[in-house]
Coordinates of C-alpha atoms in Angstrom, one line a residue:
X1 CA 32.5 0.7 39.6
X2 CA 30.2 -2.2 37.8
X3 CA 30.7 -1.4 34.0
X4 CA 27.3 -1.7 32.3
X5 CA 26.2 -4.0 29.9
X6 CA 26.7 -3.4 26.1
X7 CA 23.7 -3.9 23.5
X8 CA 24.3 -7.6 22.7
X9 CA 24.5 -8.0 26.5
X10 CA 21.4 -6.2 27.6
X11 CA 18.0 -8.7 28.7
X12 CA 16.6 -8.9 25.9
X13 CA 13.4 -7.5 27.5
X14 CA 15.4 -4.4 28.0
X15 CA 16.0 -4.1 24.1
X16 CA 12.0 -5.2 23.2
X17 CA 11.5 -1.9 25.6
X18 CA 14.0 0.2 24.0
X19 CA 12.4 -0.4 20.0
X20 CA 9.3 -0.4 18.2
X21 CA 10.4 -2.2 15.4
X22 CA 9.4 -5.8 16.8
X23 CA 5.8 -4.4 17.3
X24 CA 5.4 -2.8 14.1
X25 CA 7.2 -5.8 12.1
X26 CA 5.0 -8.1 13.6
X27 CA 2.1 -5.5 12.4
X28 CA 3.4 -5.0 9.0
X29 CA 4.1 -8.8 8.6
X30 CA 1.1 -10.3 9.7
X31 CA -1.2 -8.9 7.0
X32 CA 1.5 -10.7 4.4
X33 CA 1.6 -14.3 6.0
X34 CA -2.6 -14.1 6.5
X35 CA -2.9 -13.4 2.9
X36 CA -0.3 -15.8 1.5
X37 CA -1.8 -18.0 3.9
X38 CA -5.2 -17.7 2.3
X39 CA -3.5 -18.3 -1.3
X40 CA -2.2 -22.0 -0.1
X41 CA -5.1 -22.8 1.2
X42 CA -8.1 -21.2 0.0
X43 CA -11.5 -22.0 1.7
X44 CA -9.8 -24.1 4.5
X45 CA -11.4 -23.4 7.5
X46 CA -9.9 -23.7 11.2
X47 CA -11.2 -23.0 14.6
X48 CA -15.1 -23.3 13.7
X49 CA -15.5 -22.0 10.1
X50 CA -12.8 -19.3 10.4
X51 CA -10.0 -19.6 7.6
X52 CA -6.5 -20.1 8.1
X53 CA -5.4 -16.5 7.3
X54 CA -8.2 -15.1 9.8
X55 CA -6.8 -17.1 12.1
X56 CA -3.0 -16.4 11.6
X57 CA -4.4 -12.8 11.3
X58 CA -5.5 -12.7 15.2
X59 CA -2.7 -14.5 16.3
X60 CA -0.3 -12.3 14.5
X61 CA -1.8 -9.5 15.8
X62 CA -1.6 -10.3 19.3
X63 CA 1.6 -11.4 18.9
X64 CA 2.2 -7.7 18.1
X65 CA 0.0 -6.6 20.9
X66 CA 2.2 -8.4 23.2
X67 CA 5.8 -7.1 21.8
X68 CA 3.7 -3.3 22.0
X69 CA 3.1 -3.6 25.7
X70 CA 6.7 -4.1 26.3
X71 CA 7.8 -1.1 24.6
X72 CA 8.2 2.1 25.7
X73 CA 8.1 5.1 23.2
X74 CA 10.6 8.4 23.6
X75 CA 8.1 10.6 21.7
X76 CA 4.3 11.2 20.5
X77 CA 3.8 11.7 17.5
X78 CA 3.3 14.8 15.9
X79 CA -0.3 15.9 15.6
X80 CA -0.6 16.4 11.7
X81 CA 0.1 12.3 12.1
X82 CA -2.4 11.7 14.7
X83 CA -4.9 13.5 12.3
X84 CA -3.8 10.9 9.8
X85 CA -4.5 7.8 11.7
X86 CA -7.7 9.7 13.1
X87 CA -9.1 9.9 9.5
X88 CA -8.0 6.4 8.8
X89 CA -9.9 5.3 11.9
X90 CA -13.1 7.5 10.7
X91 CA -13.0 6.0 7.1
X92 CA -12.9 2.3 9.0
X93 CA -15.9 2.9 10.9
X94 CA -17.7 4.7 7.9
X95 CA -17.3 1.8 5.9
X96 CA -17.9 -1.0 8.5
X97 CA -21.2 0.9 9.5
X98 CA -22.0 1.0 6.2
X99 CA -21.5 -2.3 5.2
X100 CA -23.9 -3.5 7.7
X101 CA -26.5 -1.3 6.9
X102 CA -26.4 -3.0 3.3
X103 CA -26.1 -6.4 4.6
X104 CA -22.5 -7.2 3.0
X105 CA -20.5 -9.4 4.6
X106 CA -17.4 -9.2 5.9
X107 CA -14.7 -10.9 7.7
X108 CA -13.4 -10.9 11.5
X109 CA -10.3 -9.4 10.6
X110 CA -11.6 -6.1 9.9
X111 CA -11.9 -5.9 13.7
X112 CA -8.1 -5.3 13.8
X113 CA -8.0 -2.0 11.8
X114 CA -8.5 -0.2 15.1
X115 CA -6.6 -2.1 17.5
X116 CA -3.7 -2.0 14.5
X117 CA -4.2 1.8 14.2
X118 CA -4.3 2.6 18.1
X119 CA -1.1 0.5 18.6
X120 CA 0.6 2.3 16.0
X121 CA -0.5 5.8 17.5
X122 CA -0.5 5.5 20.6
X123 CA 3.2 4.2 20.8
X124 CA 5.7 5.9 18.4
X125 CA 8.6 4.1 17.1
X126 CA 12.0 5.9 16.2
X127 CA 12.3 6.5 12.6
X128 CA 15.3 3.6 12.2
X129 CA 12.7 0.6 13.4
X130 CA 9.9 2.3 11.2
X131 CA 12.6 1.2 8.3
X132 CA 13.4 -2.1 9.7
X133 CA 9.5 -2.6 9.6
X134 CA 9.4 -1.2 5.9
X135 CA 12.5 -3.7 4.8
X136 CA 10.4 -6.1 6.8
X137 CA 7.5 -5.8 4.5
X138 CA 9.2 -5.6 1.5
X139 CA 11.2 -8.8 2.0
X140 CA 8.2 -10.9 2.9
X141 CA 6.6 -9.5 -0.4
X142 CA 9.2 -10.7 -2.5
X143 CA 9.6 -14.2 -0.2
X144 CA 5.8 -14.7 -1.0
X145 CA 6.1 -14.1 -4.4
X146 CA 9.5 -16.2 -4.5
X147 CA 8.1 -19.4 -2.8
X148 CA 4.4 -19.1 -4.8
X149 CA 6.5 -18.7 -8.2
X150 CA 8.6 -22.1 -6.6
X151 CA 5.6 -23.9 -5.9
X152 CA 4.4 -23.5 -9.2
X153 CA 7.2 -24.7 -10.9
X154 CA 7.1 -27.8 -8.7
X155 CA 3.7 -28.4 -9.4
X156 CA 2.4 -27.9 -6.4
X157 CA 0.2 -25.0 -6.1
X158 CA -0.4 -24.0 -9.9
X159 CA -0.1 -19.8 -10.8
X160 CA -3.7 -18.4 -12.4
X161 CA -2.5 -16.4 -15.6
X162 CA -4.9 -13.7 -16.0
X163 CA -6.2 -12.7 -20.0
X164 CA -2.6 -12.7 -22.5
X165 CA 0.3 -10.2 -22.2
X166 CA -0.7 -7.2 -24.1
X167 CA 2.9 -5.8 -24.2
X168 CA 3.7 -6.0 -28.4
X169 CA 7.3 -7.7 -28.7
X170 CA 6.3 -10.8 -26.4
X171 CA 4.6 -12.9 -28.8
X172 CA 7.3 -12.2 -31.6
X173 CA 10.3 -13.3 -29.1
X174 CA 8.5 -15.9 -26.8
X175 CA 5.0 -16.5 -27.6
X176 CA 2.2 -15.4 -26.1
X177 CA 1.7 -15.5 -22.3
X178 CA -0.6 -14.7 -19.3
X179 CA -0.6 -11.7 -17.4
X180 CA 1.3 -13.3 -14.6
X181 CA -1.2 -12.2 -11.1
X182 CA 1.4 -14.5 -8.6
X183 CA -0.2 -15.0 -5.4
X184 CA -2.1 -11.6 -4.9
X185 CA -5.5 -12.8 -7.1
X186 CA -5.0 -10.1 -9.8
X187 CA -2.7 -8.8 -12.0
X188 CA -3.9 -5.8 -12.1
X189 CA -3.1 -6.4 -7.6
X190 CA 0.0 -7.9 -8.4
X191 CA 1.4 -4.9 -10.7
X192 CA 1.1 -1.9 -7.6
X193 CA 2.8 -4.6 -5.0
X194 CA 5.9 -4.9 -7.6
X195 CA 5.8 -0.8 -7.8
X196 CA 5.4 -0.2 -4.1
X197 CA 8.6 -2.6 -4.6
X198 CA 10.4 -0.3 -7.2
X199 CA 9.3 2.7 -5.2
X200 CA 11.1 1.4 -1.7
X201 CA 13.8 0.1 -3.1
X202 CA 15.2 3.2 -4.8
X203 CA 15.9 4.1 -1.1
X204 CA 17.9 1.1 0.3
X205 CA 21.3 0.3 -0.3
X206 CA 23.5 -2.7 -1.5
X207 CA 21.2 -6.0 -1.8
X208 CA 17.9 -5.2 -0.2
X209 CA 18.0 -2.1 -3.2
X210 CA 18.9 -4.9 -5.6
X211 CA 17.0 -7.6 -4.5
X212 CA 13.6 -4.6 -4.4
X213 CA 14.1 -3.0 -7.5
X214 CA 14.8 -6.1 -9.8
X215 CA 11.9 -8.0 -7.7
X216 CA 9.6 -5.4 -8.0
X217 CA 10.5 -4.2 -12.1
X218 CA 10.0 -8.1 -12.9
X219 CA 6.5 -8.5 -11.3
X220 CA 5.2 -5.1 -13.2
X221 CA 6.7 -6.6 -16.2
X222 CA 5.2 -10.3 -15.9
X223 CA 1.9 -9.0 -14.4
X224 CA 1.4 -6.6 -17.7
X225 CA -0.4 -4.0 -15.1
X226 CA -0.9 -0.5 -16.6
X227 CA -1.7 0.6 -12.9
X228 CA 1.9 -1.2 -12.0
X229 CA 3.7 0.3 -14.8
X230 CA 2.3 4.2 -13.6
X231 CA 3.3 3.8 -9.9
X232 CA 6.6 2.6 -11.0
X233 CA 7.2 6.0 -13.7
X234 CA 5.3 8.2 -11.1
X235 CA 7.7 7.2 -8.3
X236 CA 10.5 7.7 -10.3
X237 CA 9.0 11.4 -11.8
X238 CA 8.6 12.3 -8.1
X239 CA 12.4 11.2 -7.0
X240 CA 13.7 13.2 -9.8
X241 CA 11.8 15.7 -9.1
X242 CA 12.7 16.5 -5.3
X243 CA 16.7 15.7 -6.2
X244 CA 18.9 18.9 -5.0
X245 CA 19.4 19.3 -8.9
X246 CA 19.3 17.6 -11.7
X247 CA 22.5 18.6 -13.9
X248 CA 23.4 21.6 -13.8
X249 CA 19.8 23.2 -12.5
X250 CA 19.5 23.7 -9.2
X251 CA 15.7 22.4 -8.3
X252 CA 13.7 24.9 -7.2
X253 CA 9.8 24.6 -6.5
X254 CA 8.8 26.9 -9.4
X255 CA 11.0 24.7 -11.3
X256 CA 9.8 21.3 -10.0
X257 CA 6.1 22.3 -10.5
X258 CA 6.7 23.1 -14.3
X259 CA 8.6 20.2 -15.2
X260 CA 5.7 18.1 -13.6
X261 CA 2.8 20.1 -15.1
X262 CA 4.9 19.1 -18.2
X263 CA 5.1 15.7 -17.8
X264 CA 1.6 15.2 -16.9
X265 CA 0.3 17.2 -19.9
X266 CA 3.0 15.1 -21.7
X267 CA 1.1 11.7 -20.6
X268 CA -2.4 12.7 -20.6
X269 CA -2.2 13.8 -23.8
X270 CA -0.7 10.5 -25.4
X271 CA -3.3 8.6 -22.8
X272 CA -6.4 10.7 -24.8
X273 CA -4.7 10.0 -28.3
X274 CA -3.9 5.9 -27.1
X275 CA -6.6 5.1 -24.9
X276 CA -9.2 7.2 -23.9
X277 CA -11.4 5.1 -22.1
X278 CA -8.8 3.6 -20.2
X279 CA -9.6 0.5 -21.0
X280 CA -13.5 1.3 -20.2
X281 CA -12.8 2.3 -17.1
X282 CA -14.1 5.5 -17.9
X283 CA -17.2 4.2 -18.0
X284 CA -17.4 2.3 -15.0
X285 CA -16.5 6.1 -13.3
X286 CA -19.4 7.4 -14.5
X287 CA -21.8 4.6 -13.8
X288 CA -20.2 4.4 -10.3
X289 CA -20.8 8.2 -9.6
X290 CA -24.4 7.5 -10.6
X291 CA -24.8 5.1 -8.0
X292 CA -23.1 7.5 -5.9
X293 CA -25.4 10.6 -6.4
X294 CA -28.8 7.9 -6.2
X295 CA -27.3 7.7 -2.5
X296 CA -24.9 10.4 -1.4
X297 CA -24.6 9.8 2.3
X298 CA -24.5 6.2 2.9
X299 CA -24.0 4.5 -0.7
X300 CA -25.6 2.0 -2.5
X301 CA -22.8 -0.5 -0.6
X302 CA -21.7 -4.4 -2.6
X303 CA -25.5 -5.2 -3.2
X304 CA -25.7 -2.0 -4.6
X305 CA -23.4 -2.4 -7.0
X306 CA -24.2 -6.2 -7.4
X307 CA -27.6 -5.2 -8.3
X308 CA -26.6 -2.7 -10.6
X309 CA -24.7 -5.6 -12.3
X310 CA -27.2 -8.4 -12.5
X311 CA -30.6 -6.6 -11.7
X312 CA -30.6 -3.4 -13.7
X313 CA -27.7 -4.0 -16.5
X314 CA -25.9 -1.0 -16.1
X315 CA -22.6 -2.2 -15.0
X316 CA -20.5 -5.3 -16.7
X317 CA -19.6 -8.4 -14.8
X318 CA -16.1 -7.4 -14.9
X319 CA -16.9 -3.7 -13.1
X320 CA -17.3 -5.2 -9.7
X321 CA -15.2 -2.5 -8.4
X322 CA -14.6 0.8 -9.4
X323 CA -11.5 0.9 -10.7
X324 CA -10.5 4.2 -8.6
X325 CA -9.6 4.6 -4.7
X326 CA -12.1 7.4 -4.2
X327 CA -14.7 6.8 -6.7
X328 CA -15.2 3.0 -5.7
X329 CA -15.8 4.0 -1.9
X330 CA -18.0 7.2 -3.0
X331 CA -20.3 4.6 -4.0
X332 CA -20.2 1.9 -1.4
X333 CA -20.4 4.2 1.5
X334 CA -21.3 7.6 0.5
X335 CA -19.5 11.3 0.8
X336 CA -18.4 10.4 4.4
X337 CA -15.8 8.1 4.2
X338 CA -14.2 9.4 1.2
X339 CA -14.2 12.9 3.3
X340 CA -12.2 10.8 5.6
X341 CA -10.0 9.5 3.5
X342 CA -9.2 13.0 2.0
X343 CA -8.0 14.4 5.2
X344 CA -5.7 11.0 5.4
X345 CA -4.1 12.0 2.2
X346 CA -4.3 15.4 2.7
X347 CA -2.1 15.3 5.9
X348 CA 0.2 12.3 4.7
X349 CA 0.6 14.8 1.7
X350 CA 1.8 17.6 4.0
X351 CA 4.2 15.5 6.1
X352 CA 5.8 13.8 3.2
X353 CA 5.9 17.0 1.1
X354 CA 8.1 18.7 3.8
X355 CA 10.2 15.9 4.7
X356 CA 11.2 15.6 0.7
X357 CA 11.9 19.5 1.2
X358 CA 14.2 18.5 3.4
X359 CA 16.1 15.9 1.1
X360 CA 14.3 12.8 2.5
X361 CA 11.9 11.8 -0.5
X362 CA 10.9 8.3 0.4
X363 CA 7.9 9.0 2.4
X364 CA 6.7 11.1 -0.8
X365 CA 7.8 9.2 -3.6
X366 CA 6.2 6.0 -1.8
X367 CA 2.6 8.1 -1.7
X368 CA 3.0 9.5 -4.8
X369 CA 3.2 5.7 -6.0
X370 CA 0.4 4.3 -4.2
X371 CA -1.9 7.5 -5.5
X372 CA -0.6 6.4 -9.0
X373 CA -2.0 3.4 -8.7
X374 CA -5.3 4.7 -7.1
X375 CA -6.3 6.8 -10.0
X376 CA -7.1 3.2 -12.3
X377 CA -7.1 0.6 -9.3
X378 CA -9.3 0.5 -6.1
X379 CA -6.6 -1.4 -4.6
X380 CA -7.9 -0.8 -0.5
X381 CA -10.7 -2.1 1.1
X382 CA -11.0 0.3 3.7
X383 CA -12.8 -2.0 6.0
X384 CA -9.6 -3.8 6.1
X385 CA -5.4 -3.1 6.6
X386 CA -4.6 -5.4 4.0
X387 CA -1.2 -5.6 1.8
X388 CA -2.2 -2.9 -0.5
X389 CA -2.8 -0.2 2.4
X390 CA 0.6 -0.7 4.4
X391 CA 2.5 1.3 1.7
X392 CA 0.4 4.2 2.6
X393 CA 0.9 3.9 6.4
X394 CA 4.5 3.3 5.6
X395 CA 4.8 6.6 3.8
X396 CA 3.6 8.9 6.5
X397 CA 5.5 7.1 8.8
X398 CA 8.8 8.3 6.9
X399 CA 7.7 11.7 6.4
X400 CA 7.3 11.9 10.0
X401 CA 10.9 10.4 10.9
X402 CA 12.5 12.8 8.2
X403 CA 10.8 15.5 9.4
X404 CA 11.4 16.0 13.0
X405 CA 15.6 14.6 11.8
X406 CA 15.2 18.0 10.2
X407 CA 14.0 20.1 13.1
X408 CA 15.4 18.2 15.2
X409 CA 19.0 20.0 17.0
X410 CA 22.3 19.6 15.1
X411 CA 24.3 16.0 15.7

């Protein structure tokens, strides 16, 4: 009798068969590296005129391609997530038709959102690696924000401070300062990355919750994002909310949907009586379903809305975008790709929704974050899987792995 070989004594091409995690690191990873990549060294080109971050973007990605061939999934996934990447995949090829029948440009690396999709649907991993993949992300978030903050200090890449701190109490106890955007371009960027932070973090343990929550509180803060600030108090709504009970009250769903219909009246009344514009962005909804309804089916696309900016006056130079997840690509590529993007929400609603029923509320909690900050931020651009999107992915991903734990026989 030949005893067999424990886990650290496997081939380690046996163990790269066994999990999906390396794959779907690698995935979730690469997007990170190419865009911090990009932030060192903006405009550098490499192979021919490609940037760096293109460049680390395919080579990540077949990095991944190669760790997915080597693994070999127990399960499919279930179909309510194969509808979800199925939308996700419609929405893509919506937007990257429509792009080119507006003649806007875009990049080689939005030829990875299918090969990135496919990979992921085609080969399932087991819920543990999908949260090895998740800590993954979320540690190289805070590493890029680490080293860019350390590079500034050092004087070696300087930090862009975006407009001054609007919160009240800074200038009387430091002076004013910048909305702090860190290596992501925006503030109003950097604020949703430090909630997607918050929102993960509630739901690790010992350092990585630590290291998440403190990380991710102290880029909303610095960045001064509104959008930030409302993922971060949505997330936390929707944890409390889907807790067995809170005190003494058993949560019930009757129970749960009052106490949120409460809260929300609660906040959009104090956000008519503060601010009811939004900060204008009010406005730029309106003009951007204008644009929408002059072209329903295919959009008015970037020119579009660049002409509606320069040419005709109707938009500010600020209102590139519009400021909403659904609203923005109603009017770059028409009623098609948002229907598309519906039915991805719609089923990564479902599957979170009854794996937080089921006392596993980080899948929701982590979409009810990233729709938080899609009602004042147009975060995605569809035609690509950049940082911004993974949180969504991520999300569905959990409500799948809690869900079938739940179905699933007894231990």
């Amino acid at each position: 009798y030949v005893t067999p070989p424990s886990g650290s004594q496997r081939p380690f091409r046996a163990r790269l068969q066994e999990s999906g995690a390396p794959y779907l690191t690698a995935l979730f990873v690469t997007p990170v590296t190419a865009h911090f990549t990009q932030y060192l060294f903006p405009g550098t080109s490499m192979l021919g005129a490609q940037p760096f971050g293109t460049v680390l973007a395919l080579l990540g990605t077949s990095i991944s391609l190669a760790l997915w061939c080597l693994y070999r999934p127990r399960q499919p996934w279930p179909l309510l997530f194969q509808v979800f990447t199925g939308a996700l995949l419609a929405a893509w090829v919506v937007a990257v038709v429509m792009a080119n029948v507006h003649g806007d440009a875009f990049n080689l690396t939005a030829l990875l959102v299918p090969l990135f999709l496919l990979m992921v649907l085609l080969k399932r991993p087991q819920s543990r690696n999908v949260r090895r993949a998740g800590d993954a992300l979320a540690w190289s978030l805070i590493a890029m924000t680490v080293v860019a903050q350390l590079l500034d200090w050092m004087g070696l890449r300087e930090l862009r401070y975006d407009f001054w701190n609007r919160l009240p109490f800074i200038d009387q106890i430091i002076g004013p300062i910048g909305r702090w955007e860190g290596p992501f371009g925006s503030s109003n960027l950097a604020g949703p990355i430090g909630a997607f932070l918050v929102a993960y973090g509630l739901f690790r343990c010992g350092l990585s919750r630590w290291a998440m929550v403190v990380t991710g509180s102290v880029i909303v803060f610095m960045s001064d994002s509104r959008t930030g600030y409302l993922g971060v108090l949505v997330a936390l709504l929707v944890a409390i909310l889907f807790r067995p009970s809170i005190g003494r009250y058993q949560m019930t769903g009757v129970r749960r949907a009052v106490l949120f219909g409460v809260v929300a009246g609660v906040f959009v009344t104090l956000i008519v009586a503060l601010d009811p514009t939004i900060n204008g962005r009010t406005t730029v909804w309106s003009l951007f379903l204008n644009l929408f309804w002059s072209s329903p089916f295919v959009g008015v696309g970037g020119e579009g809305i660049t002409t509606a900016i320069q040419g005709d006056g109707l938009l500010d130079g600020w209102a590139t975008h519009g400021h909403n997840i659904l609203i923005d690509p109603l009017a770059r590529f028409g009623f098609f790709g948002v229907a598309a993007l519906l039915v991805a929400v719609s089923s990564a609603l479902v599957l979170t929704f009854r794996a937080a029923k089921a006392r596993q509320q980080s899948g929701l909690v982590l979409l009810a974050c990233f729709l938080a900050v899609g009602v004042t931020e147009d975060v995605v651009d569809w035609r690509y899987l950049g940082i911004h999107v993974l949180p969504l992915l991520l999300a569905a991903m959990l409500g799948v792995g809690a869900t079938r734990q739940r179905k699933g026989p007894p231990l």
